[in-house]
């Protein structure tokens, strides 16, 4: 997992969501596609009950709701996942994340 200043960030600006978004704009091999899918499913599984996403791995604070940290940035990545990967799990989680915008 990407790490910066001792934290493993999840956000769109400088974290997992942003990295996954960029990767989905490239031609991926099947095992790489699986890595992206599994990373997104991990993020979905570990989101807060509110539907928001942590700013970094292990962070239990559900207060950052910005493009760079939280659901708004992750929503864009999930929308791309719906477009590229297309399983129904991304439809619900994407619309749920957009509720924060």
PDB file of C-alpha atoms in Angstrom, residues 4 6 9 14-15 19 33 36 39 42 57 59 67 83 85 97 99:
ATOM      1  CA  UNK A   4       3.552   8.980   2.648  1.00  0.00           C
ATOM      2  CA  UNK A   6       4.314   7.257   7.725  1.00  0.00           C
ATOM      3  CA  UNK A   9      -3.540   7.315   2.627  1.00  0.00           C
ATOM      4  CA  UNK A  14      -2.599  11.184  -2.817  1.00  0.00           C
ATOM      5  CA  UNK A  15      -3.802   7.755  -1.832  1.00  0.00           C
ATOM      6  CA  UNK A  19      -3.967   5.407  -7.651  1.00  0.00           C
ATOM      7  CA  UNK A  33      -7.335  -6.058 -12.895  1.00  0.00           C
ATOM      8  CA  UNK A  36      -7.517  -3.253  -8.565  1.00  0.00           C
ATOM      9  CA  UNK A  39      -8.205  -3.169  -3.478  1.00  0.00           C
ATOM     10  CA  UNK A  42     -11.098  -3.905   0.564  1.00  0.00           C
ATOM     11  CA  UNK A  57      -5.349   3.042   6.956  1.00  0.00           C
ATOM     12  CA  UNK A  59      -7.793   5.990  11.000  1.00  0.00           C
ATOM     13  CA  UNK A  67     -12.244  15.292  -2.461  1.00  0.00           C
ATOM     14  CA  UNK A  83     -17.638   2.107 -15.977  1.00  0.00           C
ATOM     15  CA  UNK A  85     -15.389  -3.220 -14.200  1.00  0.00           C
ATOM     16  CA  UNK A  97     -20.461   7.840  -1.432  1.00  0.00           C
ATOM     17  CA  UNK A  99     -24.459  11.269  -0.803  1.00  0.00           C
TER      18      UNK A  99
END
